[in-house]
PDB file of C-alpha atoms in Angstrom:
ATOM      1  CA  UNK L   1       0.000   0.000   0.000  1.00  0.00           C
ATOM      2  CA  UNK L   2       2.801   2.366  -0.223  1.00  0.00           C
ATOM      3  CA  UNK L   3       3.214   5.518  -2.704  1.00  0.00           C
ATOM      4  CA  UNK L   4       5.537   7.396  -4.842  1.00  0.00           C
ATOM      5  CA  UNK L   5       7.718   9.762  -3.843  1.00  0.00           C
ATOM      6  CA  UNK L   6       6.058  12.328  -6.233  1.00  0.00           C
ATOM      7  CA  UNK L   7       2.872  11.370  -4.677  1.00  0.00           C
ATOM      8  CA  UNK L   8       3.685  11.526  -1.516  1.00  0.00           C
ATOM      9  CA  UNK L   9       5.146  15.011  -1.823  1.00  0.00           C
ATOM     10  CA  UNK L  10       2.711  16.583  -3.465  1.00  0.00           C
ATOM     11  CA  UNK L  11      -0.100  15.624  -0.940  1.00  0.00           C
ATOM     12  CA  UNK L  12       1.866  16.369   1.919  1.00  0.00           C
ATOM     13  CA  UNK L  13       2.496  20.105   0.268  1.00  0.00           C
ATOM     14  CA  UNK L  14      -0.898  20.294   0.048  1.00  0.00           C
ATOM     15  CA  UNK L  15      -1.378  18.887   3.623  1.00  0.00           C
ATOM     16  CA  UNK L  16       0.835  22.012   4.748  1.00  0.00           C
ATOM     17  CA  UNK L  17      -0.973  24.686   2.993  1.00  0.00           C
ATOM     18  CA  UNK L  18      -4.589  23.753   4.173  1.00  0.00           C
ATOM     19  CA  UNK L  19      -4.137  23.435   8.068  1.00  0.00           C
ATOM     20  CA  UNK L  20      -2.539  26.850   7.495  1.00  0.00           C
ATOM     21  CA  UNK L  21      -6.245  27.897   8.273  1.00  0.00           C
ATOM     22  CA  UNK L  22      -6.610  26.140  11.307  1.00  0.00           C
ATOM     23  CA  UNK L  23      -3.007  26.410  13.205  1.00  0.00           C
ATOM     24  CA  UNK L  24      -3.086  29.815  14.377  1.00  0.00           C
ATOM     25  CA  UNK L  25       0.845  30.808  13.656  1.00  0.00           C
ATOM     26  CA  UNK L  26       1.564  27.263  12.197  1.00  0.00           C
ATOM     27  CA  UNK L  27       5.288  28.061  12.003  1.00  0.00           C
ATOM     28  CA  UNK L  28       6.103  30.523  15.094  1.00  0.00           C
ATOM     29  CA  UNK L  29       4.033  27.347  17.383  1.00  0.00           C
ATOM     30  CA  UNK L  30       6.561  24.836  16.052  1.00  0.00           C
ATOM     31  CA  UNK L  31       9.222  27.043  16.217  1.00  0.00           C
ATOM     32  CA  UNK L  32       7.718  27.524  20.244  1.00  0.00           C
ATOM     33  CA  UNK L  33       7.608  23.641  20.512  1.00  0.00           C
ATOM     34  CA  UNK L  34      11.374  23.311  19.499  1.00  0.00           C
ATOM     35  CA  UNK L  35      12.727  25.940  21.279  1.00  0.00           C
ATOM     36  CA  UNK L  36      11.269  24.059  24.413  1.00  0.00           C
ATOM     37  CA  UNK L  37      12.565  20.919  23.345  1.00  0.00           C
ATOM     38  CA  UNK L  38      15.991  23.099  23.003  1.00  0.00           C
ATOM     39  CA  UNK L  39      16.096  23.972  26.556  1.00  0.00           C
ATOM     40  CA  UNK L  40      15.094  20.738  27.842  1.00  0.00           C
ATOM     41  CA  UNK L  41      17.571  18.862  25.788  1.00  0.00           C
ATOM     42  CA  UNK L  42      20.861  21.132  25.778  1.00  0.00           C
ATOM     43  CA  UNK L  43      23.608  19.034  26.942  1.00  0.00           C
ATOM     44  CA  UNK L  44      22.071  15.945  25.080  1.00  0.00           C
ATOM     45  CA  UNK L  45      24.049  13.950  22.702  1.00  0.00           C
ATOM     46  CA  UNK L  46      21.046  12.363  21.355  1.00  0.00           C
ATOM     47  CA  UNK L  47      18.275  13.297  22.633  1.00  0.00           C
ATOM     48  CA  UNK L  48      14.768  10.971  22.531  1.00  0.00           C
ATOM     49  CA  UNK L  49      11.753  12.537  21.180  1.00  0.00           C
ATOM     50  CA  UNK L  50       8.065  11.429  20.676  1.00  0.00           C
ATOM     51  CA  UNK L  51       5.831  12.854  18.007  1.00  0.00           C
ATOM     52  CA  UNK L  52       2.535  12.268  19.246  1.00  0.00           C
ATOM     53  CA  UNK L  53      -0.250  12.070  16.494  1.00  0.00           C
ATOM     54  CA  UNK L  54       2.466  12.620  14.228  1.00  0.00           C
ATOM     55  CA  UNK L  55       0.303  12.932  10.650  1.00  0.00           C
ATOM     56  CA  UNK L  56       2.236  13.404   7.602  1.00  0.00           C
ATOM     57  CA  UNK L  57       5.273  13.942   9.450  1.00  0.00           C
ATOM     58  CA  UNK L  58       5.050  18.334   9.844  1.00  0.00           C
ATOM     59  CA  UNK L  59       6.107  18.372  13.299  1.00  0.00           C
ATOM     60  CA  UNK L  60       8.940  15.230  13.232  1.00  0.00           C
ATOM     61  CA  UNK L  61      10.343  16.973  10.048  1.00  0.00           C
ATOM     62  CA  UNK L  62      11.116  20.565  11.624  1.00  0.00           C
ATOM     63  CA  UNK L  63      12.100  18.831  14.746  1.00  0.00           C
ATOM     64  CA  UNK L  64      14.831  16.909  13.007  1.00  0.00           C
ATOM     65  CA  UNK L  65      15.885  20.010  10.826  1.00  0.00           C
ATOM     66  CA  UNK L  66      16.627  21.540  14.015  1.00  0.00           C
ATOM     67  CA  UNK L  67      18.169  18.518  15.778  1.00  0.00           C
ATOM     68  CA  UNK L  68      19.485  16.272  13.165  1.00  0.00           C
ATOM     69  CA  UNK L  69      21.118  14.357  15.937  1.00  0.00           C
ATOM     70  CA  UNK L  70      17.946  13.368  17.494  1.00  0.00           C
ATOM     71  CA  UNK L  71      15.825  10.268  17.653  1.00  0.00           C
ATOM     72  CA  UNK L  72      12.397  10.777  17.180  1.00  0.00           C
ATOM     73  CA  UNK L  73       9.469   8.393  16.844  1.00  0.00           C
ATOM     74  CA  UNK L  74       6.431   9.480  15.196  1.00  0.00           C
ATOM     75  CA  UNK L  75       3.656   8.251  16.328  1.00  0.00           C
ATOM     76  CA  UNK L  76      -0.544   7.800  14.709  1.00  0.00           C
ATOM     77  CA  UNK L  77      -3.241   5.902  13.869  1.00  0.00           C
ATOM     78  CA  UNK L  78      -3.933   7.189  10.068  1.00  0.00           C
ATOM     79  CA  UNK L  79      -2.603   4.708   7.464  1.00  0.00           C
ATOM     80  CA  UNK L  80      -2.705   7.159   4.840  1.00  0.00           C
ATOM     81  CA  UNK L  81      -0.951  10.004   6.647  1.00  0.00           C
ATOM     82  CA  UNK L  82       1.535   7.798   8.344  1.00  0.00           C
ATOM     83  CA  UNK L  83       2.849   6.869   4.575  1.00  0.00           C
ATOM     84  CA  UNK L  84       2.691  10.231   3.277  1.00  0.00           C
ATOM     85  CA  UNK L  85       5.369  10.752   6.236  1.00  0.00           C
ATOM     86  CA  UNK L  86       7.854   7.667   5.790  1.00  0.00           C
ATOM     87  CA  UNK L  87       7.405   8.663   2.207  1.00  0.00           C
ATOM     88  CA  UNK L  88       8.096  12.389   1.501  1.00  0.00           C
ATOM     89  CA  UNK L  89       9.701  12.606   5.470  1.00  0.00           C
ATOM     90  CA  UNK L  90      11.471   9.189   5.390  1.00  0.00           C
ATOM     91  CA  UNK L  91      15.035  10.476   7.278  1.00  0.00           C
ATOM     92  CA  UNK L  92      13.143  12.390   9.940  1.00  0.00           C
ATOM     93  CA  UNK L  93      11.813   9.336  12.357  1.00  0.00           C
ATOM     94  CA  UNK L  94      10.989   6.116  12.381  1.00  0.00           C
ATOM     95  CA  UNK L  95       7.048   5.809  12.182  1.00  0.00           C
ATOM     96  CA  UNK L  96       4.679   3.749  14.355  1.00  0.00           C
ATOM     97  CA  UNK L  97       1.211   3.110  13.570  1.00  0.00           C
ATOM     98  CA  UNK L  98      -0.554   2.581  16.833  1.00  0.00           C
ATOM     99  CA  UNK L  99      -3.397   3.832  18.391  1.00  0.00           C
ATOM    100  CA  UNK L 100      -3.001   6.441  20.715  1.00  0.00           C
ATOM    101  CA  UNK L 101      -4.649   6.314  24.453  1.00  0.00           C
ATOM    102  CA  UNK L 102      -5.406   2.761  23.832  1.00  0.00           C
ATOM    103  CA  UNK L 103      -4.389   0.008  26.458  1.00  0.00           C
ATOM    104  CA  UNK L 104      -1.115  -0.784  25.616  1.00  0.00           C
ATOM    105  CA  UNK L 105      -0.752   1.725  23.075  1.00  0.00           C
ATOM    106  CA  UNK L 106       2.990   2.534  23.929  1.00  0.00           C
ATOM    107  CA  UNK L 107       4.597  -1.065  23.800  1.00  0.00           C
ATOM    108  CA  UNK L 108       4.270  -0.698  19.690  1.00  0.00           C
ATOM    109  CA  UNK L 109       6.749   2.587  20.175  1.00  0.00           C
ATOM    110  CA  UNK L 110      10.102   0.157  20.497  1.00  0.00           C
ATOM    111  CA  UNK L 111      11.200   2.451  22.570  1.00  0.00           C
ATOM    112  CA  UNK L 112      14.844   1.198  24.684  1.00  0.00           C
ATOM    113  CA  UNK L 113      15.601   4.225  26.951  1.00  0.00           C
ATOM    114  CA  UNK L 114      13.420   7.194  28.399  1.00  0.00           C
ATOM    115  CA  UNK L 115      12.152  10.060  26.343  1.00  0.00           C
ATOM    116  CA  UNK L 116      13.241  13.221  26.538  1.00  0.00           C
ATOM    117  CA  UNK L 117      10.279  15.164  25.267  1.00  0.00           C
ATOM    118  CA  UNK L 118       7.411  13.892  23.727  1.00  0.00           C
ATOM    119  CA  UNK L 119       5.424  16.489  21.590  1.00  0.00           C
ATOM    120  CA  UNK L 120       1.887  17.472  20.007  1.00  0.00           C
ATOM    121  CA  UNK L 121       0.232  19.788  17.750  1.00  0.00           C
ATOM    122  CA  UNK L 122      -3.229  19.599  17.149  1.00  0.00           C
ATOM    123  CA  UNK L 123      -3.635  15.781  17.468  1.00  0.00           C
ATOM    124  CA  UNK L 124      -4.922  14.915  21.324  1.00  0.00           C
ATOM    125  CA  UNK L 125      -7.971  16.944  21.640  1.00  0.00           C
ATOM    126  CA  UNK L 126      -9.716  13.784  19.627  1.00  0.00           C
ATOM    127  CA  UNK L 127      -9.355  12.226  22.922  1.00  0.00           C
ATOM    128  CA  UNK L 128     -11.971  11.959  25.000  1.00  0.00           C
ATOM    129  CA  UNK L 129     -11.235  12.657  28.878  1.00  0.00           C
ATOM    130  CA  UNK L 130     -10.525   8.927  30.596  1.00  0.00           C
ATOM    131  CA  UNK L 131      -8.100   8.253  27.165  1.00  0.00           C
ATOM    132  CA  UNK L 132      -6.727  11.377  27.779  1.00  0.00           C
ATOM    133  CA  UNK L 133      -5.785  11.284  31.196  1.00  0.00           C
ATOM    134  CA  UNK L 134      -4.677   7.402  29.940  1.00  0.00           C
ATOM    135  CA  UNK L 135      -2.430   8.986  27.237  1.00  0.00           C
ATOM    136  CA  UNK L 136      -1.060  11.617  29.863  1.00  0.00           C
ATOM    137  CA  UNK L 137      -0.028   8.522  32.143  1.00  0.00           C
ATOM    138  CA  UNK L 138       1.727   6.777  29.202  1.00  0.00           C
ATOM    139  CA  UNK L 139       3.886   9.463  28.522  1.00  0.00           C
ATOM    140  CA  UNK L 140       4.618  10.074  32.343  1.00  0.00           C
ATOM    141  CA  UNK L 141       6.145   6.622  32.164  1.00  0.00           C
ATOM    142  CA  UNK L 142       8.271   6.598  29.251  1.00  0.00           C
ATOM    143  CA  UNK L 143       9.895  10.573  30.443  1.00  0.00           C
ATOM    144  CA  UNK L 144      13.032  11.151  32.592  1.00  0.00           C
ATOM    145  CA  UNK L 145      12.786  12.936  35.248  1.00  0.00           C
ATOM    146  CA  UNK L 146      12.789  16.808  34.211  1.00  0.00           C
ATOM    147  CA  UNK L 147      11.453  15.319  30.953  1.00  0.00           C
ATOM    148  CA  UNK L 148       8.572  17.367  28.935  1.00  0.00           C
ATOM    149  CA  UNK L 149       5.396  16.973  27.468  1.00  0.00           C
ATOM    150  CA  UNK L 150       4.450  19.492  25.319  1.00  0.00           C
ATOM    151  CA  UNK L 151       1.178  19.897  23.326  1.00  0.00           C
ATOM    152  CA  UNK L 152       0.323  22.704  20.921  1.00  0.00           C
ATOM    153  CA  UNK L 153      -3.350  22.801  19.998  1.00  0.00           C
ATOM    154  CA  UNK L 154      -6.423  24.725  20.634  1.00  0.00           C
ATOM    155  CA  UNK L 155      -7.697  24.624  24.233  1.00  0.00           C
ATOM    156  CA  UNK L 156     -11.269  25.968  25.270  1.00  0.00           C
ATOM    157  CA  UNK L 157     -11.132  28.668  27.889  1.00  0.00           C
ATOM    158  CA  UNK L 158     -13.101  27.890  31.029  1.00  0.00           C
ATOM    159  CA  UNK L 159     -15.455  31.049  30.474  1.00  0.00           C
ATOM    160  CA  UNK L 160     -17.950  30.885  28.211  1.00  0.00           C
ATOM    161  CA  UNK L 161     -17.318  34.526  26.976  1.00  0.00           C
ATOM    162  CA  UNK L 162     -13.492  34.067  26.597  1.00  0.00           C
ATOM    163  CA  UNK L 163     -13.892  30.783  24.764  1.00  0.00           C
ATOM    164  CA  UNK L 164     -16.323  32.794  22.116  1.00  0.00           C
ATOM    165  CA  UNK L 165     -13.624  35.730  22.223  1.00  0.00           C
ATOM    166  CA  UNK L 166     -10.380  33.266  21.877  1.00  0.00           C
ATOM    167  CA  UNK L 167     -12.128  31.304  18.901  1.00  0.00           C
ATOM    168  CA  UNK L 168     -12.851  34.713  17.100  1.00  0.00           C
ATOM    169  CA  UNK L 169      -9.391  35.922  17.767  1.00  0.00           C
ATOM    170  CA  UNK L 170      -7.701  32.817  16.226  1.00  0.00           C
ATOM    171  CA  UNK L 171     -10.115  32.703  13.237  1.00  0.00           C
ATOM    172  CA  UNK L 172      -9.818  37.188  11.931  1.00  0.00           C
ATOM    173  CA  UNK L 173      -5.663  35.992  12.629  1.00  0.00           C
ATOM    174  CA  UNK L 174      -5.817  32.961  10.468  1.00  0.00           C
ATOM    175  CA  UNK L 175      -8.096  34.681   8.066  1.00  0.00           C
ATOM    176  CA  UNK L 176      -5.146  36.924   7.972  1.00  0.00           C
ATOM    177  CA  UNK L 177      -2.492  34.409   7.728  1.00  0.00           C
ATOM    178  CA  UNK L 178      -3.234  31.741   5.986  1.00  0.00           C
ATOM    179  CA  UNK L 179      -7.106  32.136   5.293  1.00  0.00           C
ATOM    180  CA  UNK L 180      -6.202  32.041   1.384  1.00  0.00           C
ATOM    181  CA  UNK L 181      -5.274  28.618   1.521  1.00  0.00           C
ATOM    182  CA  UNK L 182      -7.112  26.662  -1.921  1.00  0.00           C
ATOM    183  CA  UNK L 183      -8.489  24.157   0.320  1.00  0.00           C
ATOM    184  CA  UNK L 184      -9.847  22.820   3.913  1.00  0.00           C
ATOM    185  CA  UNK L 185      -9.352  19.969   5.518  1.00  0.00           C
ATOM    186  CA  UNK L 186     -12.769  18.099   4.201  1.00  0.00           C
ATOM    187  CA  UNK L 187     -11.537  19.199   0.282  1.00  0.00           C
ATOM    188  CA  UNK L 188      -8.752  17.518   0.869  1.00  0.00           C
ATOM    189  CA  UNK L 189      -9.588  14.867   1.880  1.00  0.00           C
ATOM    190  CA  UNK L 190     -12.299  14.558  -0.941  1.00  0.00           C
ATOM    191  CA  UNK L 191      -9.436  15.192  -3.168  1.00  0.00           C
ATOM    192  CA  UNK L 192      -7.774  12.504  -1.944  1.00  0.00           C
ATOM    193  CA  UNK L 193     -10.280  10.101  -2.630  1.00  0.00           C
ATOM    194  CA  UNK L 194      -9.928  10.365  -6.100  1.00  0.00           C
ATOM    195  CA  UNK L 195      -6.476  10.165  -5.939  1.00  0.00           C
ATOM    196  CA  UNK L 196      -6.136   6.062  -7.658  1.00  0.00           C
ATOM    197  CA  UNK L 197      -2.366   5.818  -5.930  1.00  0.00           C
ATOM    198  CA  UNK L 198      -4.261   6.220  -2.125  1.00  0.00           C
ATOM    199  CA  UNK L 199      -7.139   3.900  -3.018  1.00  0.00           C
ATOM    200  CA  UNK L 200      -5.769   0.737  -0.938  1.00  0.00           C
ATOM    201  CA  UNK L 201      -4.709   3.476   1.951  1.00  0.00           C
ATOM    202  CA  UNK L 202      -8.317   4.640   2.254  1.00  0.00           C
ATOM    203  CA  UNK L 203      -9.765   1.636   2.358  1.00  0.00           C
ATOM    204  CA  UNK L 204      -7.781   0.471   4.987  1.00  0.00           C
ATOM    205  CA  UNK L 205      -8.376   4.274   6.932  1.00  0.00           C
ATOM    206  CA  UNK L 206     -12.118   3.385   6.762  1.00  0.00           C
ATOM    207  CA  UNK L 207     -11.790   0.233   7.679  1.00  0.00           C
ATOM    208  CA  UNK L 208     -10.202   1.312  10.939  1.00  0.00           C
ATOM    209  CA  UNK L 209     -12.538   4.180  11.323  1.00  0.00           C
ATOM    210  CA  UNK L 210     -15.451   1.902  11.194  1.00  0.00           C
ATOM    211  CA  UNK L 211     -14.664  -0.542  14.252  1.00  0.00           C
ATOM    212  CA  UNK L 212     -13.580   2.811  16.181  1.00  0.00           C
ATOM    213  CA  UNK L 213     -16.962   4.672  15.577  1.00  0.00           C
ATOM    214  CA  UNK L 214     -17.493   6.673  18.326  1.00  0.00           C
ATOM    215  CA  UNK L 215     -14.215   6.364  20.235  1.00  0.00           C
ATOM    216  CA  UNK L 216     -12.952   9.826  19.065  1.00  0.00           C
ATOM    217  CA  UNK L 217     -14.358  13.153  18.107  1.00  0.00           C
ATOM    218  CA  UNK L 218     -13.040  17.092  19.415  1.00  0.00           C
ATOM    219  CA  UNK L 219     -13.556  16.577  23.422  1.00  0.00           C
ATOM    220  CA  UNK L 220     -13.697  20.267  23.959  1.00  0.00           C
ATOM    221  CA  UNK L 221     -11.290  20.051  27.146  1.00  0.00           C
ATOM    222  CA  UNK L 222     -10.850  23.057  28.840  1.00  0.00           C
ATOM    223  CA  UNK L 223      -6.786  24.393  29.242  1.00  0.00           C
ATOM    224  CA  UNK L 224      -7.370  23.905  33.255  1.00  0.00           C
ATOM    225  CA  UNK L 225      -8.719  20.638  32.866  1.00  0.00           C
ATOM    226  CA  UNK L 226      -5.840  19.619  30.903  1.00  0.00           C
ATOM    227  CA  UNK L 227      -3.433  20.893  33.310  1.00  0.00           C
ATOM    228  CA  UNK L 228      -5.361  18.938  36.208  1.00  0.00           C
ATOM    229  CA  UNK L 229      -5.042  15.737  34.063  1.00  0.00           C
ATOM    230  CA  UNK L 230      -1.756  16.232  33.557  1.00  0.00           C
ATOM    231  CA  UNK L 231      -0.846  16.534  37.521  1.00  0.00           C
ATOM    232  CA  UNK L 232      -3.140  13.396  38.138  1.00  0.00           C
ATOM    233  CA  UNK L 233      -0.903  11.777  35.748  1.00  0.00           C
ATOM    234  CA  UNK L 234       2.385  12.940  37.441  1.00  0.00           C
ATOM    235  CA  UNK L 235       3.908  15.699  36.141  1.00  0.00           C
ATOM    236  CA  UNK L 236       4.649  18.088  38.511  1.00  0.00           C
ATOM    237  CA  UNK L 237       4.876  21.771  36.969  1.00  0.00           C
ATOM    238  CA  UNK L 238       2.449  23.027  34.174  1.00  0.00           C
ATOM    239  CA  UNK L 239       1.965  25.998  32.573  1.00  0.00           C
ATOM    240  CA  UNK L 240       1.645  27.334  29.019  1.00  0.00           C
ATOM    241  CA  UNK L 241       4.202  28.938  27.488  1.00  0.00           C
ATOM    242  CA  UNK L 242       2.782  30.668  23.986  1.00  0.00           C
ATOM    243  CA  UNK L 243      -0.987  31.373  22.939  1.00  0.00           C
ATOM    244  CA  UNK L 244      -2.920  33.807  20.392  1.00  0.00           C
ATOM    245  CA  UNK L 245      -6.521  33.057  20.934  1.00  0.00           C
ATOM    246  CA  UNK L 246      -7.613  29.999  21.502  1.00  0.00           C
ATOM    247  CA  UNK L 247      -4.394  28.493  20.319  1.00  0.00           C
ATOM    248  CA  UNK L 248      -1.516  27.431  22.996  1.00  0.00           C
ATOM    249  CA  UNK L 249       1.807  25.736  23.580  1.00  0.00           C
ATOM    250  CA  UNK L 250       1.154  23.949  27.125  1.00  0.00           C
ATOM    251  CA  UNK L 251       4.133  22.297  28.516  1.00  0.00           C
ATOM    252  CA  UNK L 252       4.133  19.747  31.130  1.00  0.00           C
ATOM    253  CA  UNK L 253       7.536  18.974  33.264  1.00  0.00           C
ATOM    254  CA  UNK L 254       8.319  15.636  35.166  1.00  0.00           C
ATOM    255  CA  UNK L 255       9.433  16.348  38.812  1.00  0.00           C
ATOM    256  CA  UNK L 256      13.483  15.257  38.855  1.00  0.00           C
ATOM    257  CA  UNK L 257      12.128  11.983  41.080  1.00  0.00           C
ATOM    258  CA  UNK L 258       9.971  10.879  37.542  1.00  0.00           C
ATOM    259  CA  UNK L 259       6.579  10.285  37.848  1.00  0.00           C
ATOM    260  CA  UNK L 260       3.976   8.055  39.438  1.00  0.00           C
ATOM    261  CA  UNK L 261       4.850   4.697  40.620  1.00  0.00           C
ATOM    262  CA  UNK L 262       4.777   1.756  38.181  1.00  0.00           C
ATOM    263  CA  UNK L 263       2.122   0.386  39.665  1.00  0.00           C
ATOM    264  CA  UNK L 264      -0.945   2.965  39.315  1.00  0.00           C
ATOM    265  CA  UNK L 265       0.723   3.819  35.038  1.00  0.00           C
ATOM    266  CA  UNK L 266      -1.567   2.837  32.662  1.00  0.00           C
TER     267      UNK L 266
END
């Protein structure tokens, strides 16, 4: 099921120019994300990253630009976006198809020594909240102690009036930004489908989708009740570090002990 490199490139171009209307400062929030992961990791020889709902491979390929002496694992569920990735991004991690917040989820990742920083951008809020605070956990257990999690996405205020106000912010800035992007995320997608070369990739995508009906879906979790879930889950500072409206860069620390006890991780 795999695809050309032509193919592959030319869909993931076109992957980057449509969620320019939905990433509020695509480029300055991964630039925010890997300046963290800078800090965290100076004095590393080779540091250990995790791209969490990694997608076509955006985030893992910037990351390794920047540190080409990482090791990151990329990390989804998508069969078509995870080959777009090893395809057009195929030097910038080694990709894992697994499905994130499920039981056992993290054994698939291979992983031999502790993370250093395990990242996001717009892939968790799918989650609903006990898979969530389940995902959280995970990734306590695989981080060294002072290790990060950091997740870039759009977080709902707890007001009801600042949530309208953040959302309207972030839209008039990426109307500004990147609101002339040809496409949205459902055109390409319909694009796609009449693309012959991904025909045995979307099969297999709805396949998948259809025996996870109703397991995902945009949970709507508040930026407080992340940072509660991610303190029941061990890490012991939080705090967010970037945001224009409803979009933020919310960075979790481990304590220097680690985090919870082996035997409440899930």
């Amino acid at each position: 099921m795999g695809v050309s490199m032509g193919t592959a490139r030319a869909w993931v171009e076109r992957w980057e120019r449509q969620q320019e209307r939905y990433a509020v400062d695509r480029e300055e929030r991964f630039t925010v994300i890997a300046d963290v992961v800078e800090h965290v990791t100076a004095g590393c020889a080779r540091p250990l990253l995790l791209d969490l709902g990694c997608g076509p491979g955006s985030l893992a390929a910037r990351l390794a630009a920047r540190f080409p002496h990482a090791e990151i694992v990329a990390a989804d569920m998508d069969p078509l976006l995870l080959e777009l990735g090893r395809t057009h991004h195929a030097d910038a991690a080694r990709y894992v198809d697994t499905v994130i917040g499920e039981e056992g989820w993290t054994g698939a990742l291979g992983l031999r020594r502790p993370l250093d920083a395990a990242l996001s951008t717009t892939a968790l809020h799918y989650l609903p909240e006990p898979a969530l605070l389940r995902t959280y956990r995970s990734v306590a257990s695989l981080l060294r102690p002072g290790g990060v999690l950091v997740n870039g996405d759009h977080f709902t205020p707890d007001a009801t009036p600042c949530a309208d106000l953040t959302a309207h912010l972030g839209r008039r800035r990426a109307e500004r930004t990147g609101g002339r992007a040809p496409e949205d995320w459902r055109s390409w997608w319909d694009a796609a489908a009449r693309d012959p070369e991904l025909a045995d990739l979307l099969d297999e995508r709805s396949r998948r989708q259809a025996t996870r009906a109703g397991c995902g879906g945009d949970s709507q979790v508040t930026v407080s009740r992340h940072a509660e879930l991610l303190r029941r889950a061990g890490f012991a500072h939080v705090a967010p570090v970037w945001q224009f409206g409803d979009s933020t860069v919310l960075v979790a620390i481990m304590g220097e002990t680690g985090g919870l006890p082996a035997r409440v991780r899930t």
